[in-house]
Short mmCIF file of C-alpha atoms and ligand atoms in Angstrom, two decimals:
data_model
loop_
_atom_site.label_atom_id
_atom_site.label_comp_id
_atom_site.label_asym_id
_atom_site.label_seq_id
_atom_site.Cartn_x
_atom_site.Cartn_y
_atom_site.Cartn_z
CA MET A 293 126.44 127.22 108.27
CA ASP A 294 124.01 127.81 105.46
CA LYS A 295 120.26 126.98 105.71
CA LEU A 296 120.27 123.82 103.73
CA THR A 297 123.15 122.41 105.98
CA VAL A 298 121.25 123.26 109.10
CA ILE A 299 118.41 121.32 107.65
CA ALA A 300 120.30 118.44 106.67
CA ASN A 301 121.87 118.11 109.83
CA ARG A 302 118.27 117.87 111.46
CA PHE A 303 118.46 114.17 109.85
CA ALA A 304 120.19 111.14 111.27
CA LEU A 305 123.07 111.34 108.73
CA GLU A 306 126.35 109.58 109.01
CA GLY A 307 129.28 111.83 108.76
CA LYS A 308 129.69 115.44 108.24
CA VAL A 309 127.88 117.45 105.53
CA SER A 310 130.67 118.90 103.18
CA GLU A 311 128.55 119.92 100.10
CA ILE A 312 124.94 120.64 98.94
CA LYS A 313 124.24 121.02 95.34
CA PRO A 314 120.96 120.85 93.17
CA LEU A 315 119.67 117.74 91.67
CA GLY A 316 117.32 116.35 89.04
CA LYS A 317 114.46 118.02 87.00
CA GLY A 318 111.42 117.45 89.02
CA LEU A 319 108.72 120.14 88.48
CA ILE A 320 107.11 120.08 91.82
CA ASN A 321 109.73 119.46 94.85
CA ASP A 322 113.16 121.03 95.31
CA THR A 323 115.95 118.29 95.35
CA PHE A 324 119.47 118.49 96.62
CA LEU A 325 122.47 116.04 96.63
CA VAL A 326 124.02 116.21 100.10
CA ILE A 327 127.89 115.20 100.08
CA THR A 328 129.39 114.08 103.26
CA ASP A 329 132.73 112.67 104.56
CA GLY A 330 130.70 109.67 105.73
CA PRO A 331 129.81 106.52 103.78
CA HIS A 332 126.82 107.99 102.05
CA LYS A 333 125.67 110.81 99.85
CA TYR A 334 122.08 111.72 100.64
CA VAL A 335 119.08 113.16 98.85
CA LEU A 336 117.54 116.44 100.42
CA GLN A 337 114.05 117.29 99.44
CA ARG A 338 111.87 120.25 100.25
CA ILE A 339 108.33 118.67 99.95
CA ASN A 340 105.94 121.03 97.86
CA ASN A 341 103.17 120.98 100.66
CA ALA A 342 101.07 123.40 98.56
CA ILE A 343 100.61 120.44 96.37
CA PHE A 344 101.04 117.81 98.84
CA ARG A 345 98.73 119.09 101.85
CA ASP A 346 99.23 116.03 103.90
CA VAL A 347 102.80 115.32 104.35
CA GLU A 348 102.15 112.87 107.14
CA LEU A 349 99.93 110.64 104.74
CA LEU A 350 102.66 111.17 101.89
CA GLN A 351 105.29 109.82 104.25
CA HIS A 352 103.09 107.10 105.64
CA ASN A 353 102.46 105.94 101.95
CA ILE A 354 106.21 106.15 101.10
CA GLU A 355 107.18 104.17 104.33
CA CYS A 356 104.62 101.42 103.90
CA ALA A 357 105.44 101.02 100.21
CA THR A 358 109.34 100.87 100.80
CA ARG A 359 108.96 98.51 103.69
CA HIS A 360 106.72 96.17 101.45
CA ILE A 361 109.06 96.20 98.68
CA ARG A 362 112.05 95.82 100.95
CA LYS A 363 110.46 92.63 102.51
CA LYS A 364 109.49 91.26 99.05
CA LEU A 365 113.25 91.49 97.64
CA GLU A 366 114.47 89.91 101.12
CA ALA A 367 111.91 87.15 100.27
CA ALA A 368 113.12 86.75 96.85
CA GLY A 369 116.69 86.50 98.00
CA GLU A 370 117.79 89.48 96.16
CA ASP A 371 121.18 90.93 96.68
CA ASP A 372 122.09 94.62 96.75
CA ILE A 373 118.65 95.41 98.26
CA ASP A 374 119.86 99.02 99.24
CA ARG A 375 120.10 99.78 95.61
CA LYS A 376 116.93 98.35 94.57
CA VAL A 377 114.57 100.35 97.15
CA LEU A 378 114.75 103.71 98.50
CA THR A 379 115.74 104.31 102.19
CA PHE A 380 114.38 107.25 104.28
CA VAL A 381 116.45 108.81 107.25
CA PRO A 382 114.45 109.80 110.16
CA CYS A 383 114.74 113.21 111.71
CA THR A 384 116.78 112.86 115.13
CA ALA A 385 114.35 114.93 117.17
CA THR A 386 111.09 113.23 116.01
CA GLY A 387 112.02 109.90 114.47
CA LYS A 388 109.88 110.76 111.67
CA THR A 389 111.05 110.76 107.97
CA PHE A 390 110.29 114.31 107.57
CA TRP A 391 111.19 117.66 109.41
CA THR A 392 109.07 120.56 109.41
CA ASP A 393 109.07 124.07 110.92
CA GLY A 394 105.34 124.47 110.55
CA ALA A 395 106.05 126.21 106.95
CA GLU A 396 108.47 124.01 105.09
CA TYR A 397 108.69 120.48 104.96
CA TRP A 398 111.97 118.45 104.25
CA ARG A 399 113.02 114.88 103.96
CA VAL A 400 116.33 112.85 103.13
CA SER A 401 116.84 109.58 101.60
CA VAL A 402 120.06 107.72 100.99
CA PHE A 403 121.58 108.49 97.56
CA ILE A 404 121.99 105.41 95.39
CA PRO A 405 125.84 105.44 94.18
CA ASP A 406 126.69 104.70 90.51
CA SER A 407 123.00 105.23 89.42
CA PHE A 408 121.69 107.38 86.60
CA THR A 409 118.48 108.84 85.47
CA HIS A 410 117.82 109.25 81.84
CA GLU A 411 115.57 111.75 79.93
CA ALA A 412 115.08 109.19 76.96
CA VAL A 413 115.39 105.40 76.65
CA ASP A 414 115.96 103.16 73.66
CA PRO A 415 113.60 100.01 73.14
CA GLU A 416 116.03 97.76 75.26
CA HIS A 417 115.76 99.96 78.11
CA SER A 418 111.95 100.46 77.58
CA TYR A 419 111.49 96.77 77.93
CA TYR A 420 113.58 96.64 81.25
CA ALA A 421 111.43 99.55 82.49
CA GLY A 422 108.07 97.77 81.63
CA LYS A 423 109.09 94.91 83.62
CA ALA A 424 110.12 97.09 86.48
CA PHE A 425 106.96 99.13 86.73
CA GLY A 426 104.83 95.80 86.25
CA ASN A 427 106.95 94.42 89.05
CA PHE A 428 106.44 97.24 91.11
CA GLU A 429 102.65 97.18 90.91
CA ALA A 430 102.73 93.25 91.47
CA MET A 431 105.01 93.89 94.69
CA LEU A 432 102.58 96.15 95.93
CA ALA A 433 99.45 94.12 94.98
CA ASP A 434 99.31 92.35 98.47
CA ILE A 435 100.37 95.42 100.71
CA PRO A 436 98.74 94.94 104.10
CA ASP A 437 98.72 98.66 104.94
CA THR A 438 96.10 101.20 103.70
CA LEU A 439 97.38 103.89 101.44
CA GLY A 440 95.60 107.13 101.12
CA GLU A 441 95.47 109.38 97.84
CA THR A 442 98.31 111.98 98.66
CA ILE A 443 96.66 114.25 95.75
CA PRO A 444 92.96 113.29 95.82
CA ASP A 445 91.71 112.29 92.49
CA PHE A 446 95.11 112.86 91.15
CA HIS A 447 94.68 111.08 87.63
CA ASN A 448 90.89 111.54 87.57
CA MET A 449 90.28 112.62 84.03
CA GLU A 450 86.84 113.96 84.85
CA LEU A 451 88.37 116.18 87.63
CA ARG A 452 91.10 117.55 85.24
CA ALA A 453 88.52 118.46 82.50
CA ARG A 454 86.48 120.21 85.13
CA GLN A 455 89.60 122.13 86.52
CA LEU A 456 90.28 123.22 82.82
CA LYS A 457 86.65 124.56 82.64
CA GLU A 458 86.85 126.46 86.04
CA ALA A 459 90.13 127.84 84.79
CA ILE A 460 88.53 129.10 81.59
CA LYS A 461 85.69 130.59 83.38
CA ALA A 462 87.86 132.32 85.88
CA ASP A 463 90.44 133.56 83.40
CA ALA A 464 92.62 134.65 86.25
CA ALA A 465 95.67 135.69 84.09
CA GLY A 466 93.60 137.01 81.04
CA ARG A 467 94.88 134.53 78.66
CA VAL A 468 91.82 132.45 77.73
CA ASN A 469 91.10 134.64 74.38
CA ALA A 470 94.46 134.38 73.15
CA PRO A 471 94.53 132.57 69.77
CA ASP A 472 96.96 129.87 70.87
CA VAL A 473 94.88 128.85 73.75
CA GLN A 474 91.59 128.76 71.73
CA ALA A 475 93.33 126.64 69.15
CA LEU A 476 94.25 124.35 71.89
CA LEU A 477 90.83 124.10 73.32
CA LYS A 478 89.42 123.20 69.74
CA VAL A 479 91.82 120.31 69.71
CA LEU A 480 91.34 119.00 73.39
CA LEU A 481 87.78 119.49 74.29
CA PRO A 482 85.95 117.32 71.59
CA TYR A 483 87.89 114.48 73.19
CA GLU A 484 86.73 114.94 76.91
CA GLU A 485 84.00 112.22 77.04
CA GLU A 486 86.13 109.74 75.13
CA MET A 487 89.04 110.37 77.60
CA CYS A 488 86.77 109.90 80.54
CA LYS A 489 86.39 106.23 80.01
CA ALA A 490 88.43 104.99 83.01
CA GLU A 491 85.97 106.91 85.52
CA ARG A 492 83.02 105.35 83.66
CA LEU A 493 84.44 101.77 83.84
CA TYR A 494 85.25 102.25 87.50
CA ARG A 495 81.68 103.40 88.37
CA GLU A 496 80.43 100.47 86.38
CA GLY A 497 82.42 98.13 88.72
CA LYS A 498 84.64 97.12 85.62
CA LEU A 499 87.87 98.76 86.47
CA PRO A 500 89.80 98.14 89.76
CA LYS A 501 92.09 100.68 91.71
CA ARG A 502 95.58 99.25 92.54
CA ILE A 503 98.47 100.76 94.32
CA CYS A 504 100.32 102.46 91.45
CA HIS A 505 103.32 104.81 91.11
CA CYS A 506 101.36 107.52 89.17
CA ASP A 507 104.40 109.40 88.03
CA THR A 508 106.23 106.90 85.90
CA LYS A 509 108.15 109.40 83.63
CA VAL A 510 111.30 108.12 82.39
CA ASN A 511 113.31 110.26 84.65
CA ASN A 512 111.73 108.78 87.82
CA MET A 513 113.75 105.51 87.19
CA LEU A 514 117.21 104.79 88.30
CA PHE A 515 119.56 102.51 86.07
CA ASP A 516 123.00 101.10 86.90
CA ALA A 517 126.00 101.88 84.61
CA ASP A 518 125.10 98.84 82.51
CA GLY A 519 121.77 100.05 81.95
CA ASN A 520 119.89 97.77 84.40
CA VAL A 521 117.04 99.08 86.08
CA LEU A 522 117.69 99.59 89.78
CA CYS A 523 114.24 100.97 91.11
CA VAL A 524 111.69 103.41 90.74
CA ILE A 525 112.01 106.85 92.55
CA ASP A 526 109.82 109.82 93.20
CA LEU A 527 107.43 107.94 95.41
CA ASP A 528 105.02 110.79 96.16
CA THR A 529 102.16 109.77 94.08
CA VAL A 530 102.21 106.03 95.21
CA MET A 531 98.52 105.58 95.78
CA PRO A 532 95.40 103.74 94.56
CA SER A 533 94.71 104.43 90.77
CA PHE A 534 94.15 102.67 87.66
CA VAL A 535 97.06 100.80 86.10
CA PHE A 536 96.67 103.13 83.19
CA SER A 537 98.44 105.73 85.19
CA ASP A 538 101.79 103.83 85.03
CA PHE A 539 101.49 102.55 81.56
CA GLY A 540 100.29 105.69 80.21
CA ASP A 541 102.62 108.17 81.91
CA PHE A 542 105.95 106.08 80.94
CA LEU A 543 105.00 106.18 77.20
CA ARG A 544 103.99 109.88 77.32
CA THR A 545 107.66 110.55 78.30
CA ALA A 546 109.44 107.70 76.43
CA ALA A 547 107.64 107.07 73.38
CA ASN A 548 107.83 110.88 72.59
CA THR A 549 110.39 111.49 69.90
CA VAL A 550 111.29 114.87 71.62
CA ALA A 551 111.12 116.11 75.27
CA GLU A 552 107.73 116.96 76.83
CA ASP A 553 108.59 120.49 76.56
CA SER A 554 110.23 120.84 73.20
CA PRO A 555 108.75 123.74 71.12
CA GLU A 556 109.43 121.73 68.00
CA THR A 557 106.06 120.14 68.03
CA HIS A 558 106.33 119.18 64.31
CA LYS A 559 108.87 116.70 65.52
CA VAL A 560 106.66 115.06 67.98
CA ASP A 561 105.67 111.57 67.15
CA PHE A 562 104.73 108.48 69.13
CA ARG A 563 107.32 105.70 68.75
CA MET A 564 105.80 102.39 68.29
CA ASP A 565 109.18 100.51 68.90
CA ILE A 566 109.36 102.06 72.62
CA PHE A 567 105.58 101.26 72.92
CA GLU A 568 106.12 97.52 72.04
CA ALA A 569 109.22 96.92 74.05
CA PHE A 570 107.59 98.70 77.06
CA ALA A 571 104.28 96.86 76.60
CA LYS A 572 106.10 93.47 76.41
CA GLY A 573 108.12 93.98 79.52
CA TYR A 574 105.06 95.19 81.14
CA LEU A 575 102.74 92.41 80.22
CA GLU A 576 105.46 89.89 81.18
CA SER A 577 105.52 91.10 84.95
CA ALA A 578 101.87 92.54 85.48
CA GLY A 579 100.24 90.24 82.75
CA SER A 580 99.43 87.75 85.71
CA PHE A 581 97.07 90.23 87.72
CA LEU A 582 95.69 92.51 84.86
CA THR A 583 92.06 91.61 84.05
CA PRO A 584 90.95 91.76 80.49
CA VAL A 585 89.34 95.11 80.63
CA GLU A 586 92.63 96.45 81.99
CA LYS A 587 94.61 94.86 78.98
CA GLU A 588 92.33 95.94 76.29
CA ASN A 589 92.50 99.55 77.42
CA LEU A 590 96.25 99.85 77.47
CA PRO A 591 96.22 101.67 74.06
CA TYR A 592 93.43 103.94 75.47
CA ALA A 593 95.97 104.62 78.33
CA ALA A 594 98.60 105.52 75.97
CA CYS A 595 96.38 108.40 74.44
CA LEU A 596 95.02 109.43 78.11
CA PHE A 597 98.10 110.54 79.37
CA PRO A 598 99.45 112.91 76.83
CA TYR A 599 95.71 114.26 76.55
CA MET A 600 95.45 114.68 80.61
CA GLN A 601 98.85 116.13 80.86
CA ALA A 602 97.90 118.55 77.79
CA VAL A 603 94.77 119.52 79.95
CA ARG A 604 96.88 119.90 83.03
CA PHE A 605 99.50 122.07 81.52
CA LEU A 606 96.86 124.32 79.54
CA THR A 607 95.01 124.74 82.92
CA ASP A 608 98.14 125.80 84.65
CA TYR A 609 98.89 128.24 81.96
CA ILE A 610 95.30 129.57 81.96
CA ASN A 611 95.51 129.94 85.79
CA GLY A 612 99.04 132.05 85.37
CA ASP A 613 101.59 129.17 85.99
CA THR A 614 100.69 128.35 89.53
CA TYR A 615 101.40 124.79 89.71
CA TYR A 616 104.42 123.58 87.57
CA LYS A 617 107.69 125.29 87.77
CA ILE A 618 108.37 127.32 84.57
CA GLN A 619 111.52 128.56 82.99
CA TYR A 620 110.12 131.26 80.81
CA PRO A 621 106.73 132.77 80.23
CA LEU A 622 105.27 130.56 77.62
CA HIS A 623 106.68 127.26 78.93
CA ASN A 624 103.27 125.89 80.02
CA LEU A 625 101.71 126.78 76.71
CA VAL A 626 104.52 125.02 74.64
CA ARG A 627 104.22 122.07 76.88
CA THR A 628 100.51 121.72 76.28
CA LYS A 629 101.14 122.16 72.28
CA ASN A 630 103.64 119.26 72.52
CA GLN A 631 101.40 117.02 74.58
CA ALA A 632 98.63 117.86 72.38
CA ALA A 633 100.59 116.68 69.36
CA LEU A 634 101.60 113.67 71.14
CA PHE A 635 98.00 112.73 71.82
CA GLU A 636 97.15 113.04 68.19
CA ALA A 637 100.18 111.00 67.08
CA ALA A 638 99.17 108.29 69.67
CA ARG A 639 95.71 108.24 68.68
CA GLN A 640 96.58 107.58 65.08
CA LYS A 641 98.57 104.40 66.22
CA VAL A 642 95.58 102.96 68.22
CA PRO A 643 94.94 100.05 65.87
CA GLN A 644 98.56 99.18 65.74
CA MET A 645 98.81 99.06 69.59
CA ARG A 646 95.65 96.99 69.63
CA SER A 647 96.77 94.17 67.49
CA PHE A 648 100.29 94.15 69.25
CA ILE A 649 98.67 93.74 72.51
CA LEU A 650 96.48 91.00 71.29
CA ARG A 651 99.65 89.21 69.85
C1 LIG B 898 105.10 116.33 87.83
O1 LIG B 898 107.36 115.89 89.91
P1 LIG B 898 107.62 115.52 88.55
O2 LIG B 898 108.25 116.53 87.87
O3 LIG B 898 108.32 114.24 88.49
C2 LIG B 898 103.77 115.99 88.32
C3 LIG B 898 103.54 114.70 87.21
C4 LIG B 898 103.57 115.27 85.80
C5 LIG B 898 104.81 115.88 85.42
C6 LIG B 898 104.92 116.39 83.95
C7 LIG B 898 102.63 115.62 91.70
O4 LIG B 898 106.17 115.27 87.91
O5 LIG B 898 102.02 114.52 87.41
O6 LIG B 898 103.22 114.43 84.95
O7 LIG B 898 105.40 116.69 86.40
N1 LIG B 898 103.84 115.75 89.65
C8 LIG B 898 102.62 115.99 90.19
O8 LIG B 898 106.11 116.39 83.73
O9 LIG B 898 101.85 116.76 89.98
MG1 LIG B 899 110.30 113.23 89.35
#
């Protein structure tokens, strides 16, 4: 039996494993589809515990969040609940929703059949995505459990800016003086203070933290064959954060005219049709609990996330590509250029975004 099958068999699966193959495009964990002769297929994931250092906490958050969402769906009388929230399978020996040999950490969830992820969406689907993410936050707003930060200060822009400066100082891979890197630093550094606005508002007591998804890339959403949103996946970063996280990160991936790693940076633009559709859906489902400060800063969130992602990709490039999976040596540099271009495009459109939100 190969290694993956041995690991899958440590979980309480129904049926016998017949095949295991790679799944998805995540940059952090390794994900596989497990095919069995039983009623379900499963998703097997090796959790990147260099990044998620506290796997107990990680799975605690995920179990609490999925349990709470399931309850809400039941209370609302929804049908097909197993397709609208993820189900994690316990390890047979420990009863926990992960298995570890002390070095590697693995988990299994039930694969939702006839579901699809998309790398791009049209305005109609953005509207549904907005509703879904707003609804996700609304459902978790009264969760009784305490969730921890699975990556402390994950979307803290002050921390991300500091990490970039530390990377520059250490210059571990000898890349800081490359002309491309210098050019990007010239574009990014002047906006640091402006982009750290959320942390200032938080310190002043004007901005709350709520339970957010914190990785609302387009491809972290499951759609059915008719294009309806089934549920939100990739729950590793469900934790207390600013709502800007969910609003901004979706648009970062969905409103970009090209993929986040496309080298055709001249084609990067921020799509207002996607923004408007997503904002409409989001405000419809999250509008009831958002404060005026949160609402008025949604255009800032749309700029913050390309900016933060550019800073994170560049930091990783300078560090010698230790965080994100790369497919070729300049991948993180290309990603940075792309996100910096998206940041500039979004900034141009802030006045339009503001007037749309006001309407
Ligand atoms: C990572 O795991 P994945 O690929 O969905 C990253 C996000 C970044 C994203 C950029 C834990 O998400 O924060 O926005 O890559 N997740 C983590 O594509 O760092
Ligand atoms: Mg993902």
